[in-house]
Tab-separated table of C-alpha atoms in Angstrom:
chain	number	residue	atom	x	y	z
A	1	UNK	CA	96.937	143.898	113.868
A	2	UNK	CA	98.839	142.961	110.744
A	3	UNK	CA	99.480	139.448	112.034
A	4	UNK	CA	95.763	138.918	112.699
A	5	UNK	CA	94.945	140.198	109.206
A	6	UNK	CA	97.442	137.775	107.611
A	7	UNK	CA	96.093	134.849	109.621
A	8	UNK	CA	92.567	135.766	108.608
A	9	UNK	CA	93.550	136.171	104.985
A	10	UNK	CA	95.178	132.751	104.545
A	11	UNK	CA	93.223	130.702	107.064
A	12	UNK	CA	90.755	128.380	105.294
A	13	UNK	CA	88.347	128.643	108.227
A	14	UNK	CA	87.587	132.232	107.261
A	15	UNK	CA	86.692	131.136	103.737
A	16	UNK	CA	83.696	129.279	105.181
A	17	UNK	CA	82.004	132.615	105.948
A	18	UNK	CA	80.882	132.787	102.345
A	19	UNK	CA	77.507	131.380	101.294
A	20	UNK	CA	79.408	128.975	99.055
A	21	UNK	CA	80.754	125.852	100.726
A	22	UNK	CA	84.450	125.808	99.975
A	23	UNK	CA	85.676	122.585	98.424
A	24	UNK	CA	88.931	121.249	97.126
A	25	UNK	CA	89.954	121.799	93.531
A	26	UNK	CA	87.629	120.000	91.157
A	27	UNK	CA	89.171	116.931	89.564
A	28	UNK	CA	87.685	115.337	86.466
A	29	UNK	CA	86.195	111.865	87.050
A	30	UNK	CA	88.251	108.972	85.734
A	31	UNK	CA	85.434	107.991	83.379
A	32	UNK	CA	86.272	110.961	81.189
A	33	UNK	CA	89.895	109.964	80.818
A	34	UNK	CA	89.008	107.388	78.174
A	35	UNK	CA	88.741	108.328	74.551
A	36	UNK	CA	85.251	108.925	73.149
A	37	UNK	CA	85.610	105.828	70.963
A	38	UNK	CA	86.402	103.624	73.984
A	39	UNK	CA	83.417	104.985	75.878
A	40	UNK	CA	81.194	104.475	72.843
A	41	UNK	CA	82.282	100.852	72.403
A	42	UNK	CA	81.871	99.971	76.078
A	43	UNK	CA	78.436	101.507	76.555
A	44	UNK	CA	75.956	98.886	75.372
A	45	UNK	CA	78.266	96.601	73.421
A	46	UNK	CA	77.300	93.305	75.084
A	47	UNK	CA	73.558	93.823	74.674
A	48	UNK	CA	73.731	95.342	71.197
A	49	UNK	CA	76.127	92.726	69.842
A	50	UNK	CA	73.927	89.837	70.914
A	51	UNK	CA	70.778	91.424	69.465
A	52	UNK	CA	72.239	92.860	66.268
A	53	UNK	CA	74.113	89.679	65.349
A	54	UNK	CA	70.789	87.834	65.092
A	55	UNK	CA	69.228	90.342	62.714
A	56	UNK	CA	69.086	89.233	59.101
A	57	UNK	CA	67.823	91.902	56.742
A	58	UNK	CA	66.902	89.532	53.901
A	59	UNK	CA	63.098	89.745	53.696
A	60	UNK	CA	61.629	86.252	54.224
A	61	UNK	CA	58.716	86.830	51.848
A	62	UNK	CA	61.130	86.940	48.879
A	63	UNK	CA	61.700	83.199	49.244
A	64	UNK	CA	59.472	81.588	46.567
A	65	UNK	CA	59.379	78.194	48.267
A	66	UNK	CA	57.884	79.648	51.439
A	67	UNK	CA	54.232	79.509	52.409
A	68	UNK	CA	52.663	83.026	52.411
A	69	UNK	CA	51.402	82.708	55.993
A	70	UNK	CA	54.821	81.619	57.226
A	71	UNK	CA	56.300	84.524	55.269
A	72	UNK	CA	53.864	86.883	56.991
A	73	UNK	CA	54.944	85.773	60.469
A	74	UNK	CA	58.601	85.784	59.462
A	75	UNK	CA	58.094	89.342	58.180
A	76	UNK	CA	56.596	90.338	61.524
A	77	UNK	CA	59.540	88.731	63.303
A	78	UNK	CA	61.966	90.624	61.053
A	79	UNK	CA	60.116	93.882	61.741
A	80	UNK	CA	60.294	93.101	65.475
A	81	UNK	CA	64.053	92.545	65.281
A	82	UNK	CA	64.513	95.804	63.397
A	83	UNK	CA	62.375	97.614	65.953
A	84	UNK	CA	64.424	96.160	68.819
A	85	UNK	CA	67.623	97.284	67.123
A	86	UNK	CA	66.158	100.775	66.754
A	87	UNK	CA	65.302	100.933	70.469
A	88	UNK	CA	68.788	99.768	71.435
A	89	UNK	CA	70.287	102.407	69.150
A	90	UNK	CA	68.053	105.100	70.699
A	91	UNK	CA	69.059	104.045	74.199
A	92	UNK	CA	72.735	104.049	73.257
A	93	UNK	CA	72.386	107.483	71.652
A	94	UNK	CA	70.628	108.890	74.748
A	95	UNK	CA	73.409	107.650	77.038
A	96	UNK	CA	76.021	109.200	74.749
A	97	UNK	CA	74.114	112.486	74.698
A	98	UNK	CA	73.844	112.509	78.498
A	99	UNK	CA	77.554	111.772	78.914
A	100	UNK	CA	78.492	114.507	76.427
A	101	UNK	CA	76.275	117.043	78.207
A	102	UNK	CA	77.628	116.111	81.639
A	103	UNK	CA	81.193	116.253	80.345
A	104	UNK	CA	80.561	119.767	79.002
A	105	UNK	CA	79.081	120.840	82.343
A	106	UNK	CA	82.026	119.312	84.222
A	107	UNK	CA	84.477	121.270	82.082
A	108	UNK	CA	82.576	124.490	82.798
A	109	UNK	CA	82.602	123.692	86.525
A	110	UNK	CA	86.365	123.091	86.348
A	111	UNK	CA	86.897	126.466	84.675
A	112	UNK	CA	84.804	128.299	87.256
A	113	UNK	CA	86.419	126.455	90.179
A	114	UNK	CA	89.801	127.520	88.809
A	115	UNK	CA	88.637	131.143	88.800
A	116	UNK	CA	87.377	130.784	92.373
A	117	UNK	CA	90.727	129.322	93.434
A	118	UNK	CA	92.491	132.309	91.867
A	119	UNK	CA	90.366	134.637	94.000
A	120	UNK	CA	90.964	132.654	97.228
A	121	UNK	CA	94.268	134.311	98.263
A	122	UNK	CA	92.587	137.726	98.262
A	123	UNK	CA	90.204	136.833	101.095
A	124	UNK	CA	86.758	138.259	101.822
A	125	UNK	CA	85.822	141.803	102.649
A	126	UNK	CA	88.744	143.504	100.953
A	127	UNK	CA	86.875	144.541	97.837
A	128	UNK	CA	83.155	144.539	97.151
A	129	UNK	CA	83.786	143.865	93.473
A	130	UNK	CA	85.844	140.752	94.234
A	131	UNK	CA	83.215	139.555	96.696
A	132	UNK	CA	80.475	140.018	94.084
A	133	UNK	CA	82.561	138.211	91.486
A	134	UNK	CA	83.247	135.322	93.852
A	135	UNK	CA	79.585	135.098	94.842
A	136	UNK	CA	78.430	135.091	91.220
A	137	UNK	CA	80.973	132.398	90.330
A	138	UNK	CA	79.893	130.269	93.280
A	139	UNK	CA	76.222	130.610	92.343
A	140	UNK	CA	77.102	129.665	88.768
A	141	UNK	CA	78.779	126.460	90.014
A	142	UNK	CA	75.678	125.641	92.040
A	143	UNK	CA	73.525	126.281	88.962
A	144	UNK	CA	75.706	124.014	86.808
A	145	UNK	CA	75.552	121.230	89.408
A	146	UNK	CA	71.749	121.528	89.408
A	147	UNK	CA	71.784	121.398	85.614
A	148	UNK	CA	73.826	118.169	85.786
A	149	UNK	CA	71.208	116.626	88.058
A	150	UNK	CA	68.406	117.697	85.705
A	151	UNK	CA	70.272	116.154	82.765
A	152	UNK	CA	70.674	112.857	84.616
A	153	UNK	CA	67.000	112.851	85.606
A	154	UNK	CA	65.858	113.639	82.070
A	155	UNK	CA	68.098	110.918	80.647
A	156	UNK	CA	66.759	108.442	83.199
A	157	UNK	CA	63.169	109.254	82.170
A	158	UNK	CA	63.999	108.958	78.468
A	159	UNK	CA	65.829	105.652	78.892
A	160	UNK	CA	63.006	104.189	80.986
A	161	UNK	CA	60.495	105.151	78.301
A	162	UNK	CA	62.712	103.519	75.666
A	163	UNK	CA	63.104	100.423	77.859
A	164	UNK	CA	59.334	100.026	78.172
A	165	UNK	CA	59.037	100.313	74.380
A	166	UNK	CA	61.877	97.802	74.066
A	167	UNK	CA	60.024	95.328	76.286
A	168	UNK	CA	56.900	95.739	74.141
A	169	UNK	CA	59.007	95.164	71.031
A	170	UNK	CA	60.609	92.061	72.545
A	171	UNK	CA	57.170	90.711	73.408
A	172	UNK	CA	55.876	91.318	69.870
A	173	UNK	CA	59.008	89.766	68.373
A	174	UNK	CA	58.732	86.718	70.609
A	175	UNK	CA	55.038	86.330	69.788
A	176	UNK	CA	55.646	86.567	66.033
A	177	UNK	CA	58.580	84.175	66.210
A	178	UNK	CA	56.611	81.638	68.272
A	179	UNK	CA	53.635	81.852	65.902
A	180	UNK	CA	55.896	81.353	62.895
A	181	UNK	CA	57.683	78.381	64.454
A	182	UNK	CA	54.319	76.874	65.475
A	183	UNK	CA	53.067	77.124	61.885
A	184	UNK	CA	56.325	75.667	60.551
A	185	UNK	CA	56.030	72.693	62.932
A	186	UNK	CA	52.381	72.079	61.993
A	187	UNK	CA	53.147	72.244	58.279
A	188	UNK	CA	56.001	69.783	58.772
A	189	UNK	CA	53.596	67.364	60.516
A	190	UNK	CA	51.058	67.653	57.659
A	191	UNK	CA	53.689	66.867	55.003
A	192	UNK	CA	54.720	63.575	56.690
């Protein structure tokens, strides 16, 4: 009888009788092993660097030699560039927020999984209090995993909305820049 009890107590097959699917100890993803600064720099650096490097914040209408209409289109182009930079910043910030939230949830899951692992040697059915504690911890892990999925879905929706605004901004910027360059070319033809 004692031998059967010991086999039941330490056999992982008996752990599957719980409503919680037993899994190995939770290990943090390798993506979190970088420093926050490294993750921040690698996020949207290629896209942001190419867009931000083109932005010149000197207002074109302050140039006294410039035609007012050309200045108007150059002002629209400058506003478009600034708007694009704002959208890229918003997208970058949303990704950082999502990663911070998921990291926090992963740490909570690690803590709870550690508690569950501490309860594992005691087996099931020995104490109702331990069984209740284990069940509540397992349901909390399931809840946190669902919360991670909701966070990813919400971030995806937010980023897609920002991307559609970014495309509109790129279209407006391109239109203003093309109109300004068209006027500059026509004025150059009239002067010759």
